[in-house]
Amino acid sequence: MTDVLPFIIAGLTVGSVYALAGSGLVLTFKTSGIFNFGHGALATVGVYVFYFMYVEEQLPLALCLSVSVLGVGVVLGLLMERLARSLATVPVGLQVAATVGLVLVVQAGARLTFGSAPLFFPRYLPVGTVEVAGVLVTYEQLVPMAVALLATLALAVFFRWSRLGVAMRGVVDDPTLLAMTGTSPIAVRRVAWIVGSIFVCLSGVLLAPTVNLDSMVLTLLVMQSFGAAAIGRFSNIPLTYAGGLGIGVVAALITRYVSGTSDYFAGLSQSFPFIVLLLALMVTPRSKLVDRRMTLARPLQVWRAPGRVQAVGAAAVLVVLATGPLWFGARLSSFTVALSYVVLFLSLGMLVKSSNQVSLAHVGFAATGCVAFSVVRVEWGLPWIVSLVLAALITIPIGALIALPAIRLSGIHLALATFAFGLILEVMFYNSELMFGPSTAGLPMPRPEAFGLDTDLGYYYLVLAVVAACTLFLVLLQRTRLGRLLRGLGESPVALETSGASVRITKLIVFCLSSGMAAVAGALYGSTFTNVGGLSFQSFSSLILLVLLLLMPGSAPWYAVIGAFALVVLPTYLPGGETAHHVLTLVFGLSIVASALQQGRHPRLPSWLTGFLDRLGGRSVQPWSEFDAIEAATSPDENASPARSRGVAEPGGIGLEVRGLKVRFGGHLAVDDVSLEAPTGRITGLIGPNGAGKTTTFNACSGLLRPTAGQIRLKGADVSSRPPAARARLGLGRTFQRMQLFDSMTVAENVSLGREAELAGGNFLSQLFSKPGDRALLEEATRDAMRLCGVNQLAHAKAGDLSTGQRRLVELARALAGSFDVLLLDEPSSGLDRVETETFGRVLQRVVRERGTAILLVEHDMSLVMDICEYIYVLDFGELVFEGTPAEVSASAVVRAAYLGADEIESTSPPAPAVEGARS
Ligand SMILES: Nc1ncnc2c1ncn2[C@@H]1O[C@H](COP(=O)(O)OP(=O)(O)OP(=O)(O)O)[C@@H](O)[C@H]1O
């Protein structure tokens, strides 16, 4: 025992620091919904301030501690709250990039101010020991333990008993409600950020004496607290504390008993917190890993130059690059490296820009590709180009491996999982025989020998050719079904899924393609040099790549070209060597933070220029903005056929059946034993006041949430355990109360994707390739659905530019383009005026009459409900309180009580004629 105890105590000490930092992280994530990848950078600021005051200025310890922990904590907390407010509405990639930007700013700022060499950090805690169970424990070990314990206890007490603490819990559950009680959610979050920043600064100052002062090392050490936060499911502070201690102790025991037993385990202790992070993300139920952001991001609208202009631009760039060696001089290899980075940026952009998924493991994929290439080329002796292709193919299964958590995870949790994967790969495997090996010489990366391609010049042209091929591949991919699915996935995965495409398959495919392309980049990069080692592929570089990717303007391949040259070539032209490099890093970091504060908007090109380029490229300016779009949008074409492929269903046949549905959110029963039917050829209403459980019922029917009990049957078959896409393919379509459109796509593309998602389905091949005849089918379905809803004249307008009423019609058209037998329409008329609503009602009646579709309609517009519904169910507080014909519902006192409240109904005499107009 006395042998193990010192390791346990050392583990508890480090674990206490993780616990402290992790608790600060959880506190801020819990209250703001923003996960701070720059958490370690905040600690680093505190530590440098402490160093400056204590070592350089030799000020009293108490003052140094107060300023570096409390003072810096308060200032950083205030700044972070401001940044977090802007991040609440930006896509997750930019959210991650902005907080990573903080790391770049702090790292570059520290190096510019204090130099690049690690600084000696003095021990400032009292020297002495106490004996515990026969083992001497130093004060330096005891103090972090005591501080972390006291801080966590104080936080728990604060949460439990103080008014502000209760408000902090409230701000997570319902910020609007909190605001109504007179407490400002912003003020509450500000306090949370201040407390979180103080915690992490404290953890940094406690950790610093155990390592030499280096901004990168310290930042990464504090990042180890992510594992503790994951154990606390990013929301539970006591569990995070326990997780931090547990990780610290197990890591120390690994150092004692495992690390020395094999080369493969040498990095196990260091990567253990990230292994815990990855495992916790994989085993935590998906429902617990919620996106805590208050407002969901809408994708940013970007102007794209017409195809012809882009082609001319591409040809011009190609000519410049092809003639470049005439003037590159000694920088030729930098340009070759930049070209390999173009491929790396393109591969990351495919994920982040196209499908809104964040990977922080891309440099790891590049490293894997590099190693695979070397093995195939050197050990198997295969030709260069074959080795390049095989490097991609070998890396793809690794991409698929990381895509497995990706399938479950989304948003910030996916970013965390890939971050952990990249770090584990680096720390545990880079130096093993499996990858680059223990020697610093690294792996041989021979170039092709023929045609002078082994010279620097020849190899440059070879890489240029591969880059051109990859770019062409990506451009063509955007025009394929998979390209459209990826855009849909990026903008509204829910819409894609409820239209019939299995987004799991789409995610898997894109991860595989993207990792394969990153492998190509790694091999191209490696062959630029004769030998390459793991140091060239530090996983932290993946974070910088993300920052650059999101800073760069334009669509593929422009952002990749600009990003690669800004990262690799630009520094070679700047005077000042290392200093210039740090200044550039500082600029990148500050720019991404500034961009986040601007909600990710890049400065727009002047409209005269975009107009000129549009005309030059032959892009006709769409008339939709000039004519009265609303009028056009509400003139359904009576001749349009309600497109469908399943034939007309018999009226009164079995459509949707809900049996004994119960949905519980925590302690709240949102839907309580609801049973209803929506037969074919009928519009069935589902009404009830706000919060009655209507949308929850829809979500349970379409498979977006798992009910606590009950059964959903579609056309007689039990679909309760089927995922949303499978239900859609079986004939269940829907629209959403909070509209789910593909905002950067045109109306025609939106509507068409409604049907194409169904054709793509849940099969790899059908997601990758269209069948002959699909195109004609799509065109017909799209045209008919748009004409039916009167949005055909808006066909080329971007969905994101339309009014709410027009967007509702586009969403309906998208649902009608699908071949659904049952349609769930969630408040489809909200945003339409009276005339539009009546027209809308006629469209629905026509669809039901001519297609035999079953429609279940949730509506607050009672005149529309009474006009078009044949049968109505009424929900109140999750329970079905009435059902009947419109006349029976109008006459029902129970229904009026539900809408007006029981007290009011008693005093309303005689009973009101109808619930008409009852709106919430
Ligand atoms: N994800 C969730 N987590 C916790 N509670 C939820 C969640 N979704 C809904 N609720 C709660 O369930 C209840 C029913 O909500 P639901 O959105 O289904 O009502 P609704 O009838 O559609 O209301 P509205 O007419 O305002 O759309 C409400 O009390 C709501 O706050």
CSV table of C-alpha atoms in Angstrom, one decimal, residues 413-654:
chain,number,residue,atom,x,y,z
A,413,HIS,CA,-20.0,16.8,-29.0
A,414,LEU,CA,-18.8,15.6,-32.3
A,415,ALA,CA,-16.1,18.3,-32.2
A,416,LEU,CA,-15.0,17.0,-28.8
A,417,ALA,CA,-15.0,13.4,-29.9
A,418,THR,CA,-12.8,14.2,-32.9
A,419,PHE,CA,-10.5,16.4,-30.8
A,420,ALA,CA,-10.0,13.5,-28.4
A,421,PHE,CA,-9.4,11.1,-31.2
A,422,GLY,CA,-6.7,13.3,-32.8
A,423,LEU,CA,-4.9,13.7,-29.5
A,424,ILE,CA,-5.0,10.0,-28.6
A,425,LEU,CA,-3.6,9.2,-32.0
A,426,GLU,CA,-0.8,11.6,-31.6
A,427,VAL,CA,0.1,10.8,-28.0
A,428,MET,CA,-0.3,7.1,-28.1
A,429,PHE,CA,0.5,6.0,-31.7
A,430,TYR,CA,2.7,8.6,-33.5
A,431,ASN,CA,5.9,7.4,-31.9
A,432,SER,CA,5.0,3.7,-32.0
A,433,GLU,CA,6.1,1.3,-34.6
A,434,LEU,CA,2.6,1.4,-36.0
A,435,MET,CA,3.1,4.9,-37.2
A,436,PHE,CA,6.2,7.1,-37.4
A,437,GLY,CA,8.3,5.0,-34.9
A,438,PRO,CA,10.4,6.2,-32.0
A,439,SER,CA,13.2,7.6,-34.2
A,440,THR,CA,13.0,11.3,-34.9
A,441,ALA,CA,14.2,10.6,-38.5
A,442,GLY,CA,10.6,9.6,-39.3
A,443,LEU,CA,9.5,7.6,-42.4
A,444,PRO,CA,11.0,7.6,-45.9
A,445,MET,CA,8.6,9.2,-48.4
A,446,PRO,CA,10.0,8.6,-51.9
A,447,ARG,CA,8.7,10.5,-54.9
A,448,PRO,CA,8.1,8.9,-58.3
A,449,GLU,CA,11.3,8.4,-60.2
A,450,ALA,CA,10.1,8.7,-63.8
A,451,PHE,CA,9.9,11.9,-65.9
A,452,GLY,CA,11.9,13.9,-63.5
A,453,LEU,CA,9.1,13.9,-61.0
A,454,ASP,CA,11.6,13.2,-58.2
A,455,THR,CA,13.0,16.7,-58.6
A,456,ASP,CA,11.5,19.5,-56.6
A,457,LEU,CA,10.1,21.1,-59.8
A,458,GLY,CA,8.7,17.9,-61.2
A,459,TYR,CA,7.1,17.0,-57.9
A,460,TYR,CA,5.6,20.5,-57.7
A,461,TYR,CA,3.8,19.9,-61.0
A,462,LEU,CA,2.7,16.4,-59.9
A,463,VAL,CA,1.1,17.8,-56.7
A,464,LEU,CA,-0.5,20.6,-58.8
A,465,ALA,CA,-2.1,18.0,-61.0
A,466,VAL,CA,-3.4,16.0,-58.0
A,467,VAL,CA,-4.8,19.3,-56.5
A,468,ALA,CA,-6.6,20.1,-59.7
A,469,ALA,CA,-8.1,16.6,-59.8
A,470,CYS,CA,-9.3,16.8,-56.2
A,471,THR,CA,-10.8,20.2,-56.8
A,472,LEU,CA,-12.6,19.0,-59.9
A,473,PHE,CA,-13.8,16.0,-57.9
A,474,LEU,CA,-15.3,18.3,-55.3
A,475,VAL,CA,-16.8,20.7,-57.7
A,476,LEU,CA,-18.5,17.8,-59.5
A,477,LEU,CA,-19.5,16.2,-56.2
A,478,GLN,CA,-21.5,19.3,-55.4
A,479,ARG,CA,-23.7,18.6,-58.5
A,480,THR,CA,-24.4,15.1,-57.5
A,481,ARG,CA,-27.1,13.7,-55.2
A,482,LEU,CA,-24.5,13.3,-52.5
A,483,GLY,CA,-23.5,16.9,-52.9
A,484,ARG,CA,-27.2,18.0,-52.4
A,485,LEU,CA,-27.6,15.7,-49.5
A,486,LEU,CA,-24.5,17.2,-47.8
A,487,ARG,CA,-25.8,20.7,-48.2
A,488,GLY,CA,-29.2,19.6,-46.8
A,489,LEU,CA,-27.4,17.9,-43.9
A,490,GLY,CA,-25.5,21.2,-43.2
A,491,GLU,CA,-28.6,23.3,-43.2
A,492,SER,CA,-31.4,21.1,-41.8
A,493,PRO,CA,-30.6,17.5,-40.9
A,494,VAL,CA,-34.0,17.1,-39.4
A,495,ALA,CA,-35.7,18.1,-42.7
A,496,LEU,CA,-33.6,15.7,-44.6
A,497,GLU,CA,-34.3,12.9,-42.2
A,498,THR,CA,-38.0,13.4,-42.1
A,499,SER,CA,-38.0,13.5,-45.9
A,500,GLY,CA,-36.6,10.0,-46.0
A,501,ALA,CA,-32.8,10.2,-46.3
A,502,SER,CA,-30.9,8.5,-43.5
A,503,VAL,CA,-28.5,11.1,-42.3
A,504,ARG,CA,-26.4,8.5,-40.6
A,505,ILE,CA,-25.4,7.1,-43.9
A,506,THR,CA,-24.8,10.5,-45.3
A,507,LYS,CA,-22.5,11.4,-42.4
A,508,LEU,CA,-20.7,8.1,-42.7
A,509,ILE,CA,-20.1,8.7,-46.4
A,510,VAL,CA,-18.8,12.2,-46.0
A,511,PHE,CA,-16.5,11.3,-43.1
A,512,CYS,CA,-15.0,8.5,-45.2
A,513,LEU,CA,-14.5,10.8,-48.3
A,514,SER,CA,-13.2,13.6,-46.2
A,515,SER,CA,-10.7,11.4,-44.3
A,516,GLY,CA,-9.6,9.8,-47.6
A,517,MET,CA,-8.9,13.2,-49.0
A,518,ALA,CA,-7.0,14.3,-45.9
A,519,ALA,CA,-4.9,11.1,-46.3
A,520,VAL,CA,-4.0,12.2,-49.8
A,521,ALA,CA,-3.0,15.6,-48.4
A,522,GLY,CA,-0.8,13.9,-45.8
A,523,ALA,CA,1.0,11.8,-48.4
A,524,LEU,CA,1.5,14.7,-50.8
A,525,TYR,CA,2.9,16.7,-47.9
A,526,GLY,CA,5.2,13.9,-46.8
A,527,SER,CA,6.6,13.3,-50.2
A,528,THR,CA,7.7,17.0,-50.4
A,529,PHE,CA,10.4,15.9,-48.0
A,530,THR,CA,12.5,12.8,-48.1
A,531,ASN,CA,11.6,11.8,-44.6
A,532,VAL,CA,8.8,12.9,-42.4
A,533,GLY,CA,8.0,12.4,-38.7
A,534,GLY,CA,5.1,12.8,-36.3
A,535,LEU,CA,6.1,16.3,-35.3
A,536,SER,CA,4.8,17.6,-38.7
A,537,PHE,CA,1.3,16.4,-37.8
A,538,GLN,CA,0.6,17.8,-34.4
A,539,SER,CA,-3.1,17.3,-33.6
A,540,PHE,CA,-3.4,20.9,-32.4
A,541,SER,CA,-2.9,22.0,-36.0
A,542,SER,CA,-6.4,20.6,-36.7
A,543,LEU,CA,-7.7,23.4,-34.6
A,544,ILE,CA,-5.7,26.1,-36.5
A,545,LEU,CA,-7.0,24.6,-39.8
A,546,LEU,CA,-10.6,25.0,-38.6
A,547,VAL,CA,-9.9,28.6,-37.7
A,548,LEU,CA,-8.4,29.4,-41.1
A,549,LEU,CA,-11.1,27.5,-42.9
A,550,LEU,CA,-13.8,29.6,-41.3
A,551,LEU,CA,-11.9,32.8,-41.8
A,552,MET,CA,-11.5,32.4,-45.5
A,553,PRO,CA,-14.2,33.7,-47.8
A,554,GLY,CA,-15.8,32.0,-50.8
A,555,SER,CA,-17.0,28.6,-51.7
A,556,ALA,CA,-14.9,25.5,-52.7
A,557,PRO,CA,-12.1,25.6,-53.8
A,558,TRP,CA,-11.5,29.3,-53.1
A,559,TYR,CA,-11.4,29.1,-49.4
A,560,ALA,CA,-9.0,26.2,-49.6
A,561,VAL,CA,-6.6,28.0,-51.9
A,562,ILE,CA,-6.6,31.2,-50.0
A,563,GLY,CA,-6.4,29.4,-46.6
A,564,ALA,CA,-3.5,27.2,-47.6
A,565,PHE,CA,-1.4,30.1,-49.0
A,566,ALA,CA,-2.2,32.3,-46.1
A,567,LEU,CA,-1.0,29.6,-43.7
A,568,VAL,CA,2.0,28.3,-45.5
A,569,VAL,CA,3.3,30.8,-48.1
A,570,LEU,CA,2.5,34.1,-46.6
A,571,PRO,CA,4.8,33.7,-43.5
A,572,THR,CA,7.7,33.1,-45.9
A,573,TYR,CA,7.3,36.5,-47.4
A,574,LEU,CA,7.0,38.3,-44.1
A,575,PRO,CA,10.2,39.8,-42.5
A,576,GLY,CA,11.0,39.1,-38.9
A,577,GLY,CA,11.1,35.3,-38.9
A,578,GLU,CA,9.5,33.7,-35.8
A,579,THR,CA,8.1,37.0,-34.6
A,580,ALA,CA,6.2,37.5,-37.9
A,581,HIS,CA,4.9,34.0,-37.5
A,582,HIS,CA,3.5,34.8,-34.0
A,583,VAL,CA,2.0,38.1,-35.3
A,584,LEU,CA,0.3,36.2,-38.0
A,585,THR,CA,-1.1,33.7,-35.5
A,586,LEU,CA,-2.3,36.6,-33.4
A,587,VAL,CA,-4.0,38.1,-36.4
A,588,PHE,CA,-5.7,34.8,-37.3
A,589,GLY,CA,-6.9,34.4,-33.7
A,590,LEU,CA,-8.2,38.0,-33.3
A,591,SER,CA,-9.8,37.8,-36.8
A,592,ILE,CA,-11.8,34.7,-36.0
A,593,VAL,CA,-13.0,36.2,-32.6
A,594,ALA,CA,-13.9,39.4,-34.4
A,595,SER,CA,-15.7,37.4,-37.1
A,596,ALA,CA,-17.7,35.5,-34.4
A,597,LEU,CA,-18.6,38.9,-32.8
A,598,GLN,CA,-20.0,39.8,-36.3
A,599,GLN,CA,-21.9,36.5,-36.3
A,600,GLY,CA,-19.6,35.1,-38.9
A,601,ARG,CA,-20.4,37.6,-41.6
A,602,HIS,CA,-17.6,38.3,-44.0
A,603,PRO,CA,-17.3,41.8,-45.4
A,604,ARG,CA,-19.6,41.7,-48.4
A,605,LEU,CA,-18.5,42.4,-51.9
A,606,PRO,CA,-20.0,45.6,-53.2
A,607,SER,CA,-23.3,45.0,-55.0
A,608,TRP,CA,-22.1,46.6,-58.2
A,609,LEU,CA,-19.3,44.1,-58.3
A,610,THR,CA,-21.5,41.0,-57.6
A,611,GLY,CA,-24.0,42.4,-60.1
A,612,PHE,CA,-21.3,42.9,-62.7
A,613,LEU,CA,-19.9,39.4,-62.2
A,614,ASP,CA,-23.5,37.9,-62.2
A,615,ARG,CA,-24.1,39.6,-65.6
A,616,LEU,CA,-20.7,38.5,-66.9
A,617,GLY,CA,-21.4,35.0,-66.0
A,618,GLY,CA,-24.8,35.1,-67.7
A,619,ARG,CA,-26.7,34.7,-64.5
A,620,SER,CA,-30.1,36.3,-65.0
A,621,VAL,CA,-31.2,38.4,-62.1
A,622,GLN,CA,-34.4,36.7,-60.8
A,623,PRO,CA,-37.5,38.7,-61.0
A,624,TRP,CA,-38.7,37.4,-57.7
A,625,SER,CA,-37.4,40.4,-55.7
A,626,GLU,CA,-39.1,42.9,-58.1
A,627,PHE,CA,-42.6,41.6,-58.6
A,628,ASP,CA,-45.2,41.1,-55.9
A,629,ALA,CA,-43.9,37.8,-54.7
A,630,ILE,CA,-46.7,37.3,-52.2
A,631,GLU,CA,-49.3,37.6,-54.9
A,632,ALA,CA,-47.4,35.1,-57.0
A,633,ALA,CA,-47.0,32.9,-54.0
A,634,THR,CA,-50.7,32.6,-53.4
A,635,SER,CA,-51.9,31.7,-56.8
A,636,PRO,CA,-51.9,28.0,-56.9
A,637,ASP,CA,-52.2,26.4,-60.3
A,638,GLU,CA,-55.4,24.6,-60.5
A,639,ASN,CA,-54.0,22.5,-63.4
A,640,ALA,CA,-51.1,21.2,-61.4
A,641,SER,CA,-51.3,17.6,-60.6
A,642,PRO,CA,-50.7,16.7,-57.0
A,643,ALA,CA,-47.6,14.6,-57.8
A,644,ARG,CA,-47.2,11.2,-56.1
A,645,SER,CA,-46.1,7.8,-57.0
A,646,ARG,CA,-48.0,5.5,-54.7
A,647,GLY,CA,-51.4,5.9,-56.3
A,648,VAL,CA,-54.5,7.3,-54.7
A,649,ALA,CA,-55.3,6.0,-51.3
A,650,GLU,CA,-58.9,5.0,-50.5
A,651,PRO,CA,-60.7,7.5,-48.3
A,652,GLY,CA,-61.3,6.2,-44.8
A,653,GLY,CA,-58.4,3.7,-45.1
A,654,ILE,CA,-55.9,3.3,-42.3
